[in-house]
XYZ file of C-alpha atoms in Angstrom:
541
model
C 9.747 10.509 45.474
C 12.365 11.970 43.140
C 15.667 10.156 42.716
C 18.594 12.487 42.095
C 21.438 10.920 40.148
C 25.021 11.646 41.031
C 25.442 13.334 37.651
C 22.946 16.015 38.760
C 24.817 16.791 41.963
C 27.488 19.441 42.243
C 30.201 19.327 44.883
C 31.351 22.583 46.484
C 34.078 23.420 48.957
C 33.451 25.768 51.847
C 35.278 29.089 51.910
C 37.765 27.875 54.520
C 38.830 24.976 52.353
C 37.394 22.429 54.757
C 34.878 19.688 54.112
C 32.953 19.782 50.852
C 29.221 19.516 50.392
C 26.867 18.667 47.546
C 24.028 20.713 46.087
C 21.280 19.594 43.745
C 18.153 20.992 42.154
C 14.663 19.573 42.628
C 12.087 20.447 39.998
C 8.603 21.585 40.945
C 9.448 22.790 44.442
C 7.777 26.013 45.551
C 9.203 28.542 47.964
C 8.342 27.603 51.544
C 8.001 23.888 50.803
C 9.362 21.270 53.153
C 11.711 18.735 51.580
C 12.511 15.376 53.111
C 15.659 13.846 51.650
C 17.427 10.519 52.074
C 21.059 9.990 51.137
C 23.663 7.249 51.365
C 27.431 7.257 51.256
C 30.190 4.672 51.379
C 33.119 4.555 53.780
C 35.534 2.016 55.201
C 34.129 -0.536 57.640
C 34.364 0.309 61.315
C 33.803 -2.087 64.186
C 32.681 0.771 66.451
C 30.406 3.706 65.809
C 28.122 6.417 67.090
C 24.946 7.893 65.661
C 22.915 10.787 67.038
C 19.157 10.372 67.141
C 18.355 13.868 68.391
C 18.940 17.395 67.155
C 17.705 20.909 67.880
C 14.518 20.065 65.947
C 11.822 17.720 67.261
C 11.381 14.622 65.096
C 8.953 11.746 64.572
C 9.589 8.170 63.510
C 13.349 8.264 63.967
C 15.020 4.965 63.086
C 18.546 3.595 63.057
C 19.460 0.329 61.354
C 22.741 -1.550 61.415
C 22.959 -4.230 58.717
C 25.812 -6.734 58.716
C 26.605 -10.261 57.519
C 24.713 -12.825 59.591
C 27.820 -14.155 61.355
C 28.539 -10.778 62.954
C 26.647 -9.697 66.050
C 26.854 -6.071 67.084
C 25.900 -4.734 70.494
C 23.999 -1.451 70.541
C 23.100 0.899 73.353
C 20.800 3.898 73.292
C 21.768 6.739 75.610
C 19.413 9.373 77.017
C 16.393 7.508 75.691
C 14.163 4.530 76.409
C 16.126 1.535 77.677
C 13.687 -1.377 77.461
C 12.602 -3.206 74.290
C 14.409 -0.650 72.169
C 16.751 -2.724 69.996
C 15.241 -5.234 67.534
C 17.566 -7.963 66.225
C 16.462 -10.018 63.206
C 18.079 -12.094 60.450
C 16.813 -11.879 56.856
C 18.371 -13.363 53.738
C 21.747 -13.885 55.376
C 21.837 -10.360 56.823
C 21.579 -9.440 60.481
C 19.490 -6.304 60.980
C 19.581 -4.425 64.265
C 17.071 -1.640 64.497
C 16.104 1.130 66.868
C 12.817 2.920 66.214
C 11.607 5.929 68.187
C 8.153 7.388 67.686
C 8.888 10.854 69.031
C 12.194 12.527 69.767
C 11.952 15.961 71.431
C 14.193 18.825 70.433
C 17.495 19.089 72.296
C 17.661 22.629 73.643
C 20.655 24.570 74.901
C 20.782 25.115 78.657
C 23.282 26.910 80.835
C 25.656 24.722 82.832
C 24.924 21.624 80.751
C 26.621 19.708 77.942
C 23.962 19.416 75.270
C 26.200 17.317 73.020
C 26.704 14.703 75.743
C 23.007 14.814 76.631
C 21.758 14.284 73.080
C 20.093 10.954 72.418
C 22.649 8.751 70.701
C 23.400 5.159 69.734
C 26.751 3.530 70.448
C 27.504 0.242 68.696
C 30.356 -2.265 68.521
C 31.121 -5.626 66.985
C 30.675 -8.040 69.881
C 30.687 -11.551 68.391
C 31.741 -13.432 65.287
C 30.122 -16.854 64.954
C 33.343 -18.185 63.457
C 34.948 -17.595 66.873
C 32.077 -18.932 68.958
C 30.741 -16.995 71.934
C 34.002 -15.242 72.733
C 33.277 -11.549 73.175
C 35.356 -9.367 70.899
C 37.051 -6.042 71.533
C 36.819 -6.091 75.313
C 38.631 -3.673 77.606
C 41.250 -6.391 78.165
C 41.737 -6.670 74.394
C 41.996 -2.897 74.163
C 44.687 -2.864 76.853
C 46.837 -5.351 74.951
C 46.252 -3.554 71.658
C 47.140 -0.139 73.090
C 50.225 -1.466 74.832
C 51.522 -2.983 71.589
C 50.655 0.181 69.650
C 52.243 2.630 72.089
C 55.146 0.649 73.573
C 56.245 -1.432 70.587
C 59.545 0.362 69.849
C 61.971 -0.731 67.131
C 65.769 -0.682 67.594
C 66.008 2.367 65.319
C 63.411 4.166 67.432
C 65.344 3.346 70.591
C 68.511 4.853 69.071
C 66.643 7.992 68.027
C 65.249 8.363 71.547
C 68.672 7.950 73.166
C 69.975 10.710 70.914
C 67.014 12.944 71.804
C 67.539 12.458 75.539
C 71.157 13.557 75.185
C 70.030 16.687 73.360
C 67.629 17.471 76.206
C 70.534 17.636 78.659
C 68.293 16.854 81.632
C 69.652 17.790 85.084
C 71.634 14.827 86.371
C 70.776 15.316 90.047
C 67.061 15.745 89.505
C 64.551 13.099 90.509
C 62.999 10.976 87.790
C 59.743 12.954 88.068
C 61.615 16.256 87.767
C 63.394 14.888 84.715
C 60.026 13.892 83.255
C 58.726 17.444 83.770
C 61.853 18.902 82.152
C 61.530 16.492 79.218
C 57.870 17.429 78.819
C 58.754 21.109 78.646
C 61.518 20.481 76.108
C 59.275 18.441 73.821
C 56.311 20.803 73.996
C 58.513 23.789 73.204
C 60.416 22.129 70.347
C 57.919 19.724 68.744
C 54.769 20.548 66.776
C 51.445 18.734 66.537
C 50.686 17.473 63.030
C 48.034 14.780 62.631
C 49.301 13.981 59.139
C 52.663 12.917 60.563
C 53.711 9.284 60.863
C 53.781 7.773 64.358
C 57.251 6.314 63.692
C 59.532 7.857 66.314
C 62.557 8.009 64.014
C 60.670 10.432 61.792
C 59.065 12.172 64.779
C 62.486 12.963 66.252
C 63.903 13.960 62.874
C 61.033 16.251 61.863
C 60.156 17.543 65.327
C 56.481 16.859 64.548
C 54.048 14.206 65.738
C 50.403 13.218 65.726
C 48.508 12.676 68.982
C 49.464 9.011 68.828
C 53.022 9.943 67.937
C 53.273 12.131 71.034
C 51.813 9.321 73.158
C 54.495 6.938 71.855
C 57.211 9.559 72.338
C 56.301 10.230 75.967
C 55.795 6.524 76.714
C 59.327 5.898 75.517
C 60.824 8.795 77.463
C 59.031 7.930 80.703
C 60.193 4.333 80.327
C 63.802 5.351 79.677
C 63.734 7.685 82.691
C 62.365 4.819 84.845
C 59.293 6.872 85.755
C 56.501 4.609 86.945
C 53.442 5.430 84.889
C 50.225 4.145 83.373
C 48.860 4.908 79.947
C 45.309 6.269 80.241
C 42.911 6.573 77.317
C 39.552 8.254 77.697
C 36.830 10.251 75.974
C 35.797 13.891 76.109
C 32.956 13.969 78.640
C 31.555 17.056 76.932
C 30.792 14.837 73.934
C 30.314 11.284 75.274
C 31.213 10.345 78.869
C 33.177 7.101 79.160
C 30.829 4.203 79.946
C 32.624 1.257 81.532
C 29.551 -0.954 81.109
C 29.650 -0.741 77.308
C 33.067 -1.693 75.990
C 33.134 0.195 72.713
C 36.570 1.390 71.688
C 34.859 4.515 70.435
C 35.587 5.973 73.866
C 39.349 5.524 73.428
C 40.027 8.972 71.999
C 42.508 10.893 74.142
C 45.886 9.773 75.487
C 47.217 10.732 78.910
C 49.737 9.367 81.398
C 49.252 8.914 85.113
C 52.218 8.920 87.498
C 50.979 7.060 90.601
C 53.951 7.932 92.820
C 53.158 11.650 92.668
C 49.516 11.419 91.471
C 50.419 13.670 88.551
C 49.010 13.676 85.037
C 50.555 14.397 81.659
C 48.758 15.244 78.409
C 51.286 14.217 75.727
C 49.740 15.908 72.684
C 48.617 19.126 74.371
C 51.362 21.754 74.260
C 49.196 24.114 76.339
C 49.257 21.804 79.372
C 52.040 20.889 81.775
C 52.238 18.292 84.511
C 50.237 17.707 86.639
C 47.238 18.931 84.575
C 45.302 17.389 81.734
C 42.264 18.984 80.048
C 39.283 19.312 82.379
C 37.011 17.574 79.866
C 39.139 14.415 80.262
C 38.550 14.440 84.022
C 35.484 13.721 86.171
C 34.914 10.719 83.943
C 36.347 7.232 83.637
C 39.162 5.969 81.483
C 41.083 2.823 80.605
C 44.299 2.618 82.661
C 46.921 0.409 80.996
C 49.817 -0.743 83.163
C 52.907 -2.495 81.840
C 53.743 -5.789 83.570
C 56.818 -7.927 83.045
C 56.664 -11.699 82.836
C 60.316 -12.684 82.795
C 61.755 -11.013 79.707
C 58.321 -10.472 78.187
C 56.219 -7.356 78.620
C 52.446 -7.423 78.701
C 49.628 -5.160 79.883
C 46.910 -5.116 82.487
C 44.006 -2.770 81.978
C 41.440 -1.447 84.441
C 38.709 1.145 84.070
C 38.948 3.764 86.812
C 37.832 7.267 87.627
C 39.958 10.177 86.445
C 39.719 12.734 89.255
C 39.410 16.427 88.581
C 40.889 19.338 90.522
C 39.276 20.563 93.706
C 37.600 23.959 93.740
C 40.455 25.466 95.738
C 42.965 24.372 93.089
C 41.181 26.407 90.411
C 40.862 29.810 91.992
C 39.986 33.162 90.484
C 40.512 35.687 93.266
C 40.196 39.447 93.302
C 41.672 41.985 95.714
C 40.216 45.427 94.975
C 40.828 48.704 96.766
C 38.797 51.777 95.778
C 39.837 55.344 96.618
C 37.319 58.079 95.866
C 38.569 61.361 94.436
C 38.209 64.529 96.493
C 35.485 65.797 94.171
C 33.717 62.417 94.170
C 33.687 62.445 90.374
C 36.294 59.732 89.913
C 37.830 56.817 91.761
C 41.219 55.159 91.693
C 41.070 51.365 91.801
C 43.863 48.949 92.675
C 42.844 45.555 91.287
C 44.776 42.303 91.575
C 43.415 39.161 89.929
C 44.983 35.798 90.774
C 44.060 32.785 88.644
C 45.219 29.216 89.246
C 44.478 25.734 87.951
C 41.908 25.570 85.175
C 41.021 29.235 85.659
C 44.585 30.166 84.661
C 44.679 27.569 81.898
C 42.432 29.712 79.730
C 45.100 32.415 79.363
C 48.462 31.563 80.997
C 49.750 29.105 78.335
C 48.966 31.569 75.542
C 50.123 34.839 77.104
C 53.730 34.498 75.900
C 52.466 33.807 72.359
C 50.612 37.124 72.140
C 52.677 39.627 70.117
C 54.484 42.092 72.365
C 52.536 45.055 71.031
C 49.225 43.309 71.783
C 49.880 41.930 75.285
C 49.112 45.148 77.141
C 45.907 45.577 75.178
C 44.863 41.993 75.966
C 45.464 42.432 79.694
C 43.719 45.800 79.727
C 40.693 44.094 78.183
C 40.784 41.565 81.015
C 40.837 44.317 83.667
C 38.084 46.212 81.882
C 35.841 43.237 82.528
C 35.690 44.614 86.086
C 36.274 48.318 85.427
C 34.884 48.972 81.912
C 36.066 52.570 81.428
C 39.448 52.101 83.102
C 42.250 54.556 82.389
C 45.456 52.704 83.226
C 48.127 54.081 85.501
C 49.951 50.777 86.079
C 49.692 47.167 84.868
C 51.955 44.251 85.822
C 51.670 40.585 84.820
C 53.318 37.875 86.907
C 53.915 34.272 85.805
C 53.338 34.823 82.119
C 56.297 32.713 80.990
C 55.566 29.596 78.905
C 55.426 26.129 80.431
C 54.439 26.993 84.001
C 52.417 24.832 86.377
C 49.393 26.984 87.275
C 48.919 25.088 90.540
C 52.270 26.368 91.777
C 52.559 29.618 89.843
C 49.176 31.281 89.341
C 48.677 33.870 86.633
C 48.482 37.313 88.241
C 47.364 40.620 86.749
C 47.934 43.638 89.009
C 46.745 47.066 87.894
C 45.910 50.564 89.087
C 43.247 52.370 87.076
C 41.144 55.485 87.226
C 37.410 55.366 86.514
C 34.402 57.672 86.446
C 31.898 54.859 85.944
C 31.624 53.675 89.562
C 29.969 56.850 90.871
C 26.798 58.686 89.927
C 25.467 61.782 91.664
C 21.848 62.059 92.755
C 21.380 65.433 94.393
C 23.391 65.421 97.608
C 23.837 61.642 97.420
C 26.280 59.461 95.504
C 25.527 56.073 94.002
C 28.487 53.675 94.249
C 28.098 50.782 91.791
C 30.139 48.362 93.869
C 28.604 45.264 92.254
C 30.065 46.056 88.842
C 33.559 45.418 90.255
C 32.827 41.682 90.099
C 32.480 41.843 86.346
C 29.619 40.379 84.342
C 28.228 37.244 86.028
C 26.413 34.235 84.618
C 22.655 34.256 85.030
C 20.187 31.383 85.156
C 16.773 32.946 84.815
C 15.168 30.237 82.661
C 11.463 29.619 83.139
C 11.274 26.309 81.263
C 11.477 22.986 83.072
C 15.092 21.898 83.370
C 15.978 19.173 80.820
C 19.471 18.169 81.891
C 21.500 17.641 85.021
C 23.920 20.433 85.844
C 27.445 19.866 84.589
C 30.203 22.353 85.310
C 33.330 22.562 83.197
C 35.391 22.093 86.380
C 35.299 22.808 90.103
C 36.321 26.349 91.019
C 36.338 29.000 93.697
C 36.269 32.771 93.853
C 37.469 34.835 96.814
C 37.077 38.572 96.473
C 37.659 41.494 98.777
C 36.617 45.052 98.017
C 37.765 47.810 100.325
C 36.836 51.486 100.239
C 36.832 54.467 102.569
C 33.833 56.723 102.807
C 34.382 60.455 102.460
C 34.336 62.360 105.730
C 30.787 63.158 106.799
C 29.235 60.415 104.640
C 27.610 57.100 105.465
C 26.097 54.231 103.462
C 22.347 53.993 103.715
C 22.048 50.374 102.525
C 25.123 48.416 103.611
C 22.820 45.495 104.388
C 22.363 45.001 100.626
C 25.885 43.553 100.664
C 24.712 40.588 102.757
C 23.748 37.822 100.320
C 23.791 34.101 101.010
C 22.815 31.236 98.704
C 23.893 27.640 99.065
C 23.205 24.158 97.762
C 24.187 20.971 99.528
C 24.776 20.070 103.199
C 24.381 23.014 105.548
C 27.836 23.282 107.140
C 29.761 22.279 104.019
C 27.651 23.337 101.021
C 28.591 21.970 97.626
C 27.870 25.318 96.010
C 28.008 28.638 97.810
C 27.761 32.358 97.261
C 28.185 34.443 100.397
C 28.911 38.135 100.637
C 29.220 40.232 103.792
C 30.805 43.452 105.014
C 32.676 44.890 107.958
C 32.890 48.575 108.778
C 35.546 50.170 110.940
C 35.093 53.891 111.115
C 34.835 55.125 107.547
C 36.568 52.025 106.126
C 34.385 49.278 104.675
C 35.605 45.809 103.651
C 33.380 43.601 101.525
C 34.182 39.888 101.490
C 32.740 37.553 98.857
C 33.212 33.792 98.843
C 31.862 31.675 96.008
C 32.627 28.062 95.200
C 31.481 25.123 93.077
C 32.860 21.913 94.572
C 31.227 19.249 92.381
C 31.125 18.975 88.605
C 27.645 17.435 88.499
C 24.370 18.251 90.236
C 20.977 16.559 89.691
C 18.310 18.467 87.817
C 15.751 17.635 90.514
C 17.675 20.032 92.781
C 18.358 22.563 90.052
C 16.629 25.399 91.875
C 19.199 25.387 94.681
C 22.076 25.505 92.176
C 20.379 28.262 90.225
C 20.001 30.348 93.373
C 23.766 30.254 93.915
C 24.546 31.326 90.346
C 21.927 34.054 90.448
C 23.171 35.307 93.809
C 26.429 36.284 92.120
C 24.460 37.975 89.331
C 22.352 39.782 91.928
C 25.440 41.097 93.707
C 26.562 42.430 90.360
C 23.568 44.796 90.515
C 24.199 46.123 94.046
C 24.461 49.920 94.216
C 25.354 51.579 97.527
C 23.796 54.920 98.416
C 26.283 57.315 100.022
C 24.586 60.116 101.918
C 25.610 62.793 104.340
C 25.353 61.921 108.009
C 22.705 63.679 110.012
C 24.219 66.632 111.831
């Protein structure tokens, strides 16, 4: 073992000016050698923490130790690993040592429709007891509720004055309901205030500088909702893509993201996210649990009651991505004109609608043409119109719509007297799940969603389609009459006019890996349709 002194280490900064890193030289090492290194660093004490035991590389003899003064007892929980006889708790020389030792830890591999970060083997720990306070459990959800309420709702007189002045500046509509006023206030703040994590949470400075941290925005909206008499609950949760909220283990490590719930209208508000508007919050904060903190009044005193509850996500029908496509073949059958209208709502729209107005004017058309070219790659544009691209819209009520007319030569190929119509490409590139390895993780979708597409075209006079039946594809997972996941395509022909109808939906965020094959069939059905080519041939005389 070679000990490297700090004097022989050199600290470098990355090119982006972010976190630094240290480099050091080791004498006698040959090219291709494997080096095992151990390092230590010092940081401020934390009563809650998280450590990952698994990476993309398989490992042996993986250990985690938490050493503290004897009077402190930490609780530890291992996720995604063995659950029995895992944690060893001993006391030596006035130190309490909690240890987890794993003989073999397999590599964590990327899989489609899974959150590898959340599925990685990890340890969560928290300070649970202090012998000086007996057997009273520390840092419970009830304690967190009181702490958060004091932190978020503890306004000074100067802050109250600053907020009254801000509300006057907002000039909210007098006749509007309290919820409508809340929505108007949200829009005003998210247009005029900036996120800056280095900013103080003091609302006097927040109002003066028009900048706030995530906590500052939570305090600002808590104050405004209270002043507008909008019934609400503070909700704090984790990102389920990283570590789903576990009610059974009361570590405050899960208390990462602030939101507000308005029970009267069942709406949500994400205070520090300028890209979201009521009633939406980020999808990764939904389909998990969170700590709901409700203000209660006891005479002239305010307190808090906290409960852990589910944060629902949108239904599939609320996050739609629909296509209406009409194809007209040219007289010479060398080109086609395509009318394409894409309608995106909910989380499907959230990926582009909040940012559209921020795209420079000279780049917006190019950006939308790129979107359309996902379905018609060689499109030559005759017309393109965007609807509901203004900032601050609710995508549940005003979906983002791109409507275009394009000309393309890529949909048709000639094969002698026949024509090959690549109808499947009009869906755009689809996800594929053709893995051969055994599935490691349960399926987890980013959010529920649905796709409804229609493709219409008229066959040239004297022509027919040899293989219309190739348009009939059905794959489903879940109960027969109401499948959880579905891909179904069919066609109807009236004379020379053909209408293709495609319905696809994903109605649950999670699906067990034991039934992965059924889910995979649905995803692959869409990819298979993408490959459908219709053969147009002359009718027999």
